[in-house]
Coordinates of C-alpha atoms and ligand atoms in Angstrom, one line a residue:
X1 CA 17.5 -14.2 27.3
X2 CA 13.6 -14.6 27.1
X3 CA 12.4 -17.8 25.3
X4 CA 10.2 -16.7 22.4
X5 CA 6.6 -17.8 22.6
X6 CA 5.5 -20.8 20.6
X7 CA 2.3 -21.7 18.8
X8 CA 0.7 -25.2 18.7
X9 CA -1.5 -26.0 15.8
X10 CA -4.8 -28.0 15.9
X11 CA -4.7 -31.5 14.6
X12 CA -6.2 -32.1 11.1
X13 CA -10.0 -32.4 10.9
X14 CA -10.2 -35.4 8.5
X15 CA -8.9 -38.9 8.2
X16 CA -5.3 -39.4 7.2
X17 CA -5.4 -40.6 3.6
X18 CA -2.0 -40.0 2.1
X19 CA 1.4 -40.8 3.4
X20 CA 5.0 -40.0 2.3
X21 CA 8.5 -40.4 3.6
X22 CA 9.0 -38.2 6.6
X23 CA 5.3 -37.3 7.1
X24 CA 4.8 -35.6 10.5
X25 CA 2.6 -33.1 12.2
X26 CA 4.1 -29.7 12.5
X27 CA 6.2 -29.2 15.6
X28 CA 5.3 -26.2 17.9
X29 CA 6.2 -23.1 16.0
X30 CA 8.4 -20.4 17.4
X31 CA 6.8 -16.9 16.9
X32 CA 9.2 -14.8 14.8
X33 CA 9.7 -11.0 15.3
X34 CA 7.9 -8.6 13.0
X35 CA 8.8 -5.0 12.0
X36 CA 6.7 -2.5 10.0
X37 CA 9.0 -0.9 7.5
X38 CA 6.8 1.0 5.1
X39 CA 3.3 2.5 5.1
X40 CA 1.4 3.8 2.1
X41 CA -1.9 5.6 2.4
X42 CA -3.9 6.8 5.3
X43 CA -4.2 3.6 7.3
X44 CA -2.1 0.5 7.6
X45 CA -4.9 -1.9 8.0
X46 CA -3.9 -4.1 5.0
X47 CA -0.6 -5.9 5.3
X48 CA 1.9 -6.8 2.7
X49 CA 4.3 -9.1 4.5
X50 CA 7.8 -10.0 3.4
X51 CA 8.6 -13.4 4.9
X52 CA 8.6 -17.1 4.7
X53 CA 4.9 -18.1 5.0
X54 CA 5.1 -20.6 7.8
X55 CA 6.7 -18.0 9.9
X56 CA 4.2 -15.4 8.8
X57 CA 1.2 -17.7 9.6
X58 CA 2.7 -18.4 13.0
X59 CA 3.0 -14.7 13.7
X60 CA -0.6 -14.2 12.6
X61 CA -1.8 -17.0 14.9
X62 CA 0.0 -15.4 17.8
X63 CA -1.2 -11.9 17.0
X64 CA -5.0 -12.2 17.1
X65 CA -5.8 -13.6 13.6
X66 CA -6.7 -17.2 14.8
X67 CA -10.1 -17.9 13.1
X68 CA -10.3 -14.3 11.9
X69 CA -9.6 -14.8 8.1
X70 CA -12.8 -15.0 6.0
X71 CA -11.3 -16.1 2.7
X72 CA -7.9 -17.7 1.8
X73 CA -6.7 -18.0 -1.8
X74 CA -3.3 -19.7 -2.3
X75 CA -1.4 -20.3 -5.5
X76 CA 1.7 -22.1 -4.4
X77 CA 4.5 -23.3 -6.6
X78 CA 3.0 -26.1 -8.8
X79 CA 6.0 -28.4 -8.5
X80 CA 6.7 -27.7 -12.2
X81 CA 10.4 -28.8 -11.9
X82 CA 11.6 -25.5 -13.2
X83 CA 12.8 -22.3 -11.6
X84 CA 10.7 -19.3 -12.6
X85 CA 13.0 -16.8 -14.3
X86 CA 12.9 -13.1 -13.5
X87 CA 11.7 -11.4 -16.7
X88 CA 11.9 -7.6 -16.5
X89 CA 11.8 -4.9 -19.1
X90 CA 13.6 -1.6 -19.5
X91 CA 11.4 1.5 -19.6
X92 CA 10.9 4.4 -22.0
X93 CA 11.9 3.9 -25.6
X94 CA 13.8 0.8 -24.7
X95 CA 10.6 -0.7 -23.1
X96 CA 10.4 -3.5 -25.6
X97 CA 13.8 -4.9 -24.5
X98 CA 13.6 -7.7 -22.0
X99 CA 16.3 -7.4 -19.4
X100 CA 18.4 -10.5 -18.9
X101 CA 18.7 -10.7 -15.1
X102 CA 20.9 -13.5 -13.9
X103 CA 18.3 -14.5 -11.3
X104 CA 15.2 -16.5 -10.7
X105 CA 12.0 -15.0 -9.4
X106 CA 11.3 -18.2 -7.3
X107 CA 12.2 -21.8 -7.2
X108 CA 9.8 -24.5 -8.2
X109 CA 11.9 -27.7 -8.1
X110 CA 10.9 -30.2 -5.4
X111 CA 11.2 -33.8 -4.3
X112 CA 7.6 -35.0 -4.0
X113 CA 8.0 -35.8 -0.3
X114 CA 9.4 -32.4 0.5
X115 CA 6.6 -30.7 -1.4
X116 CA 3.9 -32.6 0.4
X117 CA 5.3 -31.9 3.9
X118 CA 5.7 -28.2 2.9
X119 CA 2.1 -28.0 1.9
X120 CA 0.8 -30.1 4.8
X121 CA 2.3 -27.8 7.4
X122 CA 1.0 -24.6 5.8
X123 CA -2.5 -26.0 5.2
X124 CA -2.8 -27.0 8.9
X125 CA -1.8 -23.5 9.9
X126 CA -4.2 -22.0 7.4
X127 CA -7.0 -24.0 8.8
X128 CA -6.4 -22.5 12.2
X129 CA -6.6 -19.0 10.8
X130 CA -9.8 -19.5 8.9
X131 CA -13.0 -18.1 10.4
X132 CA -15.9 -20.5 11.1
X133 CA -17.8 -19.2 8.0
X134 CA -14.6 -19.0 5.9
X135 CA -13.4 -20.9 2.9
X136 CA -10.1 -21.7 1.2
X137 CA -9.2 -21.9 -2.5
X138 CA -6.1 -23.9 -3.4
X139 CA -4.9 -23.3 -6.9
X140 CA -2.8 -26.1 -8.5
X141 CA -2.5 -28.0 -11.8
X142 CA -2.3 -31.6 -13.1
X143 CA 1.1 -32.2 -11.5
X144 CA -0.1 -32.1 -7.9
X145 CA -3.9 -31.7 -7.9
X146 CA -4.6 -35.3 -7.0
X147 CA -2.1 -35.3 -4.1
X148 CA -3.2 -31.9 -2.8
X149 CA -6.9 -33.0 -2.9
X150 CA -5.9 -35.9 -0.5
X151 CA -4.1 -33.4 1.7
X152 CA -7.1 -31.0 1.8
X153 CA -9.4 -33.9 2.6
X154 CA -7.2 -34.8 5.5
X155 CA -6.7 -31.3 6.9
X156 CA -10.2 -29.9 6.3
X157 CA -12.3 -33.1 6.1
X158 CA -13.6 -34.6 2.8
X159 CA -17.1 -33.5 3.7
X160 CA -15.9 -29.8 3.6
X161 CA -15.0 -30.1 -0.1
X162 CA -17.3 -27.7 -2.0
X163 CA -15.9 -27.6 -5.5
X164 CA -13.2 -28.7 -7.9
X165 CA -13.1 -25.7 -10.1
X166 CA -11.5 -26.0 -13.6
X167 CA -10.0 -22.8 -14.9
X168 CA -9.7 -23.1 -18.6
X169 CA -7.4 -20.5 -20.3
X170 CA -7.6 -20.7 -24.1
X171 CA -4.2 -19.7 -25.5
X172 CA -1.5 -20.6 -27.9
X173 CA 0.8 -23.6 -27.7
X174 CA 0.4 -27.1 -29.2
X175 CA 0.7 -30.4 -27.4
X176 CA 1.9 -32.7 -30.1
X177 CA 2.5 -35.7 -27.8
X178 CA -0.6 -35.3 -25.6
X179 CA -3.7 -33.0 -25.5
X180 CA -2.9 -29.3 -24.9
X181 CA -2.7 -28.6 -21.2
X182 CA -4.8 -25.6 -20.8
X183 CA -6.5 -25.8 -17.4
X184 CA -5.6 -25.4 -13.8
X185 CA -7.6 -26.9 -10.9
X186 CA -8.8 -24.8 -7.9
X187 CA -9.9 -26.8 -4.9
X188 CA -12.5 -25.1 -2.7
X189 CA -13.0 -26.2 0.9
X190 CA -15.0 -24.7 3.8
X191 CA -13.9 -24.5 7.4
X192 CA -17.3 -25.6 8.8
X193 CA -20.8 -26.2 7.5
X194 CA -21.7 -22.5 7.5
X195 CA -19.5 -21.1 4.8
X196 CA -20.2 -17.8 2.9
X197 CA -21.2 -18.2 -0.7
X198 CA -22.7 -15.1 -2.4
X199 CA -24.5 -16.9 -5.2
X200 CA -26.0 -13.7 -6.6
X201 CA -22.6 -12.0 -6.9
X202 CA -21.3 -14.4 -9.5
X203 CA -24.3 -15.0 -11.7
X204 CA -23.6 -15.5 -15.3
X205 CA -25.7 -12.9 -17.2
X206 CA -28.3 -14.3 -19.6
X207 CA -27.4 -14.0 -23.3
X208 CA -29.8 -11.8 -25.4
X209 CA -31.1 -15.0 -27.0
X210 CA -32.0 -16.5 -23.6
X211 CA -33.6 -13.2 -22.5
X212 CA -35.6 -13.0 -25.7
X213 CA -37.6 -16.1 -24.6
X214 CA -39.0 -14.3 -21.5
X215 CA -41.3 -11.9 -23.3
X216 CA -44.7 -12.8 -21.7
X217 CA -45.6 -10.9 -18.5
X218 CA -48.2 -12.2 -16.0
X219 CA -50.7 -10.0 -14.1
X220 CA -47.9 -8.8 -11.7
X221 CA -45.6 -7.8 -14.5
X222 CA -43.2 -10.7 -14.0
X223 CA -41.7 -12.1 -17.1
X224 CA -41.9 -15.8 -18.0
X225 CA -41.6 -18.2 -20.8
X226 CA -44.0 -21.1 -21.1
X227 CA -42.1 -23.9 -22.9
X228 CA -39.3 -25.8 -21.2
X229 CA -36.3 -27.2 -23.1
X230 CA -38.3 -30.5 -23.7
X231 CA -41.1 -28.6 -25.4
X232 CA -43.6 -29.0 -22.5
X233 CA -45.8 -26.1 -21.4
X234 CA -44.7 -24.8 -18.0
X235 CA -44.3 -21.3 -16.7
X236 CA -40.7 -20.5 -16.0
X237 CA -40.2 -17.1 -14.4
X238 CA -37.2 -14.9 -14.8
X239 CA -36.4 -14.7 -11.1
X240 CA -32.7 -13.9 -11.1
X241 CA -30.6 -11.6 -13.3
X242 CA -28.5 -14.5 -14.4
X243 CA -27.6 -18.2 -14.2
X244 CA -25.8 -19.7 -11.2
X245 CA -22.0 -19.9 -12.0
X246 CA -20.6 -23.3 -13.1
X247 CA -17.5 -24.9 -11.7
X248 CA -15.7 -24.6 -15.1
X249 CA -14.5 -21.1 -15.7
X250 CA -13.2 -19.8 -19.0
X251 CA -11.1 -16.8 -18.3
X252 CA -8.4 -15.8 -20.8
X253 CA -4.9 -14.8 -19.7
X254 CA -4.3 -11.1 -20.4
X255 CA -0.9 -11.1 -22.1
X256 CA -0.6 -7.3 -21.9
X257 CA -1.2 -7.3 -18.2
X258 CA 1.3 -10.2 -17.6
X259 CA 3.9 -8.2 -19.6
X260 CA 3.1 -5.0 -17.7
X261 CA 3.2 -6.6 -14.2
X262 CA 6.4 -8.5 -15.1
X263 CA 5.9 -11.5 -12.8
X264 CA 6.1 -14.9 -14.3
X265 CA 2.9 -16.5 -12.9
X266 CA 0.5 -13.6 -12.5
X267 CA -3.1 -14.7 -12.5
X268 CA -5.9 -12.8 -14.2
X269 CA -7.7 -10.3 -11.9
X270 CA -11.0 -11.6 -13.3
X271 CA -10.3 -15.0 -11.7
X272 CA -9.7 -13.5 -8.3
X273 CA -12.6 -11.2 -8.7
X274 CA -15.0 -14.2 -9.0
X275 CA -13.4 -15.9 -5.9
X276 CA -13.5 -12.7 -3.8
X277 CA -17.1 -11.8 -4.7
X278 CA -18.3 -15.4 -4.2
X279 CA -16.7 -16.1 -0.8
X280 CA -16.4 -12.8 1.1
X281 CA -18.3 -9.7 1.9
X282 CA -17.2 -6.1 1.9
X283 CA -15.0 -5.4 4.9
X284 CA -14.0 -9.2 5.3
X285 CA -10.4 -10.2 5.7
X286 CA -8.8 -12.0 2.7
X287 CA -5.4 -13.8 3.0
X288 CA -3.0 -14.9 0.3
X289 CA 0.3 -16.3 1.6
X290 CA 1.9 -17.1 -1.8
X291 CA 1.1 -13.6 -3.1
X292 CA 3.5 -13.4 -6.1
X293 CA 2.5 -10.2 -8.0
X294 CA -0.3 -9.5 -5.5
X295 CA -3.4 -10.1 -7.7
X296 CA -5.4 -11.2 -4.6
X297 CA -4.5 -8.0 -2.7
X298 CA -5.2 -5.8 -5.7
X299 CA -8.6 -7.3 -6.3
X300 CA -9.5 -7.4 -2.6
X301 CA -8.6 -3.7 -2.3
X302 CA -10.7 -2.9 -5.4
X303 CA -13.7 -4.8 -3.9
X304 CA -13.5 -3.1 -0.5
X305 CA -12.1 -6.2 1.4
X306 CA -9.3 -6.0 3.9
X307 CA -6.3 -8.2 3.0
X308 CA -3.1 -9.7 4.1
X309 CA -0.6 -10.8 1.4
X310 CA 2.7 -12.5 2.0
X311 CA 5.7 -13.6 -0.1
X312 CA 9.2 -14.7 0.6
X313 CA 10.6 -13.1 -2.6
X314 CA 11.5 -9.4 -2.2
X315 CA 10.7 -9.0 -6.0
X316 CA 7.1 -10.1 -5.3
X317 CA 6.8 -7.5 -2.5
X318 CA 8.1 -4.8 -4.9
X319 CA 5.7 -5.8 -7.7
X320 CA 2.7 -6.0 -5.4
X321 CA 3.4 -2.7 -3.7
X322 CA 3.8 -1.0 -7.1
X323 CA 0.5 -2.4 -8.3
X324 CA -1.2 -1.2 -5.1
X325 CA 0.3 2.2 -5.2
X326 CA -0.9 2.8 -8.8
X327 CA -4.5 2.0 -7.9
X328 CA -7.0 4.8 -7.6
X329 CA -7.9 5.5 -4.0
X330 CA -10.8 3.1 -3.1
X331 CA -14.0 4.7 -1.9
X332 CA -14.3 2.3 1.0
X333 CA -12.1 3.7 3.9
X334 CA -11.9 0.1 5.3
X335 CA -9.5 -0.9 2.5
X336 CA -7.5 2.3 2.4
X337 CA -3.7 2.1 2.3
X338 CA -1.4 -0.7 3.3
X339 CA 1.7 -1.4 5.4
X340 CA 4.8 -3.4 4.5
X341 CA 5.9 -5.7 7.3
X342 CA 9.0 -8.0 7.6
X343 CA 8.5 -11.2 9.5
X344 CA 11.4 -13.5 10.5
X345 CA 14.5 -13.6 8.5
X346 CA 14.1 -12.0 5.0
X347 CA 16.4 -11.8 2.0
X348 CA 17.0 -8.1 1.2
X349 CA 16.5 -6.9 -2.4
X350 CA 19.8 -6.5 -4.3
X351 CA 21.5 -3.1 -3.7
X352 CA 21.6 -0.6 -6.5
X353 CA 23.6 2.6 -6.4
X354 CA 22.2 6.1 -7.0
X355 CA 23.7 9.5 -7.3
X356 CA 21.5 12.0 -5.6
X357 CA 21.9 15.8 -5.2
X358 CA 19.9 17.7 -2.6
X359 CA 19.8 21.5 -2.9
X360 CA 18.2 23.6 -0.2
X361 CA 17.0 27.2 -0.3
X362 CA 15.0 29.1 2.3
X363 CA 11.7 28.0 0.9
X364 CA 12.4 24.7 -1.0
X365 CA 14.3 21.5 -1.1
X366 CA 15.1 20.1 -4.5
X367 CA 16.1 16.4 -4.8
X368 CA 17.6 15.5 -8.1
X369 CA 18.6 11.9 -9.0
X370 CA 21.6 12.2 -11.3
X371 CA 22.4 8.6 -12.0
X372 CA 21.6 5.0 -11.1
X373 CA 23.5 1.8 -11.5
X374 CA 22.3 -1.7 -10.8
X375 CA 24.7 -4.6 -10.5
X376 CA 22.2 -6.9 -12.2
X377 CA 22.1 -4.7 -15.3
X378 CA 25.8 -4.9 -16.1
X379 CA 24.9 -8.0 -18.2
X380 CA 22.6 -5.9 -20.5
X381 CA 24.1 -4.7 -23.8
X382 CA 22.9 -1.5 -25.5
X383 CA 22.4 2.1 -24.5
X384 CA 21.8 2.7 -20.8
X385 CA 22.9 6.3 -20.9
X386 CA 19.6 7.6 -19.6
X387 CA 19.5 5.9 -16.2
X388 CA 15.8 6.4 -16.0
X389 CA 15.2 3.4 -18.4
X390 CA 16.4 1.2 -15.5
X391 CA 14.2 2.7 -12.8
X392 CA 10.6 1.7 -12.1
X393 CA 9.8 3.9 -9.1
X394 CA 11.1 6.7 -6.9
X395 CA 9.5 7.1 -3.5
X396 CA 10.2 10.0 -1.1
X397 CA 9.3 10.4 2.5
X398 CA 9.8 14.2 3.2
X399 CA 9.4 13.7 7.0
X400 CA 11.1 10.4 7.7
X401 CA 11.0 9.4 11.4
X402 CA 14.1 7.2 11.2
X403 CA 12.0 4.1 11.5
X404 CA 8.9 3.8 9.3
X405 CA 9.2 4.9 5.7
X406 CA 6.0 6.7 4.6
X407 CA 6.4 7.8 1.0
X408 CA 4.1 10.7 0.1
X409 CA 5.8 11.5 -3.2
X410 CA 5.4 8.4 -5.4
X411 CA 6.8 8.6 -8.9
X412 CA 5.8 5.3 -10.5
X413 CA 4.7 5.8 -14.1
X414 CA 2.0 3.4 -15.2
X415 CA 3.0 2.9 -18.9
X416 CA 6.3 1.2 -19.5
X417 CA 7.1 3.7 -22.2
X418 CA 7.0 6.5 -19.5
X419 CA 10.0 7.4 -17.4
X420 CA 10.3 8.7 -13.8
X421 CA 10.9 12.4 -13.6
X422 CA 14.0 12.3 -11.3
X423 CA 13.6 15.9 -10.0
X424 CA 11.4 16.6 -7.0
X425 CA 10.8 20.0 -5.3
X426 CA 9.5 20.0 -1.7
X427 CA 8.1 22.8 0.3
X428 CA 10.4 23.3 3.3
X429 CA 7.5 23.8 5.6
X430 CA 6.1 20.3 5.0
X431 CA 9.4 18.5 5.5
X432 CA 10.6 16.9 8.7
X433 CA 14.2 16.8 10.0
X434 CA 15.0 13.8 7.7
X435 CA 14.3 13.1 4.1
X436 CA 14.3 9.5 2.8
X437 CA 14.5 8.5 -0.9
X438 CA 14.0 5.0 -2.2
X439 CA 14.7 4.0 -5.8
X440 CA 13.5 0.6 -7.1
X441 CA 15.0 -0.6 -10.4
X442 CA 13.5 -2.8 -13.1
X443 CA 15.5 -5.9 -12.0
X444 CA 14.4 -5.6 -8.3
X445 CA 17.4 -3.7 -7.0
X446 CA 16.9 -0.9 -4.5
X447 CA 18.9 2.2 -3.5
X448 CA 18.1 3.9 -0.2
X449 CA 19.2 7.3 1.0
X450 CA 18.4 9.3 4.2
X451 CA 19.5 13.0 4.4
X452 CA 19.0 15.7 7.0
X453 CA 16.6 18.5 6.1
X454 CA 19.1 21.1 7.0
X455 CA 22.8 21.4 6.2
X456 CA 25.0 21.9 3.2
X457 CA 24.1 21.0 -0.4
X458 CA 24.5 17.2 -0.4
X459 CA 25.5 14.8 -3.1
X460 CA 25.3 11.0 -2.4
Ligands
LIG501 C1 2.6 -19.1 -8.4 S1 3.3 -17.7 -7.6 C2 1.8 -16.8 -7.1 C3 1.3 -15.9 -8.2 C4 0.1 -15.1 -7.8 N1 -1.1 -15.8 -7.6 C5 -0.1 -13.9 -8.7 O1 -1.2 -13.7 -9.2 O2 0.9 -13.2 -9.1 C6 3.8 -18.5 -6.1 C7 4.5 -17.5 -5.2 O3 4.8 -18.2 -3.9 C8 6.0 -17.7 -3.4 N2 6.5 -18.6 -2.4 C9 7.0 -19.8 -2.6 N3 7.4 -20.4 -1.4 C10 7.0 -19.5 -0.4 C11 7.1 -19.5 1.0 N4 7.6 -20.6 1.6 N5 6.7 -18.4 1.7 C12 6.2 -17.4 1.0 N6 6.1 -17.3 -0.3 C13 6.5 -18.4 -1.1 C14 6.9 -17.5 -4.6 O4 7.9 -16.5 -4.3 C15 5.9 -17.0 -5.6 O5 5.8 -15.6 -5.7

């Protein structure tokens, strides 16, 4: 048997500052296999990767991405000491009912030493992926921010630290034994001394009151005001359309979006928008290897950047893919479509069971989903007689090649009160020899059916 290739990582750039039990440099990493399993849209240039991220980063390093990533944003588990519960809702008239799924979305309980070694290995690999003018944002909170800052200093060099950003999210909740904890910390580091920072893309617009001061125009028509804040007479011109952004950001959490996305730690798109605009250009490559609900990928796609997003949790891949499929087609062809790739060993989504009837006539093929059952939903009380309240999406590839699923019929209603249709009529001339149907339920279960185009009426 051939020995799989291995990848060696560069040593950290800075001085070692922090130590822990079992601290060690990463051993050479064996390159895992990868398979493309699904493609949406015209091109598969953007990648949604299901896999453990050290394996994924190793694969990227071995496949031409070394120093090719322009921007990295990561939002790893915070070491909160709790496992993040899966919180999903039924659809349709039952859409206000939270589904009790006996499952966690992801684990966030760690021993300090294990957490630090986990982050250390990934940060070293991420540094090797980062382009010379690239930068990395590491999102964390009070639990680990101080430790992660030391790790970042060691891996990237303390002189590469650009900002400690404070994201303040005003919201409910009272701290009665200490001050309310309402901010996260985002550490921004550059790969070298020539990082990208698009200052003009993140200006804070002037308030009408500030603008009102600039009412005098000089002989060239440029506006200025002639008293500075200390009351001295100096000409201050309005040179830019706003004020340079601060390192304290007040961005509220959009509760409706969090509910709709259905992932426990979704970040606001406005937060990622500021990061992507500031530190990348259209067409650049953005990476998030703790993707969760895929906010980075969604925003990168919206802003015409290419992206790679990865998560170990099959539920995260489903949620991200759903958000991306619902997006309007972007105008920039560089960001069109995405491909789902599995790297290394992955945990499959739980299996649901569907009853599907396929009726063929000379001109048409009609696929009718007649029922759906998910093992995870047996714990839910109440009326589940309309199976559609359990189903988030139905995807159909009318010309399945037996290898890569390319759904061209996507029934994924946006509003939670809306239901999938369940009946799909295909023109026989546009179908291939095999039809493939995938059903994804609200708890993250999946049912998968492949049927020949020709043959008798089939019921699964
Ligand atoms: C805080 S969430 C990210 C949330 C994301 N920023 C968003 O807006 O939805 C952290 C994610 O990291 C993922 N994760 C944890 N360990 C991982 C690993 N070793 N490889 C890949 N993903 C991992 C978890 O499954 C979880 O989805």
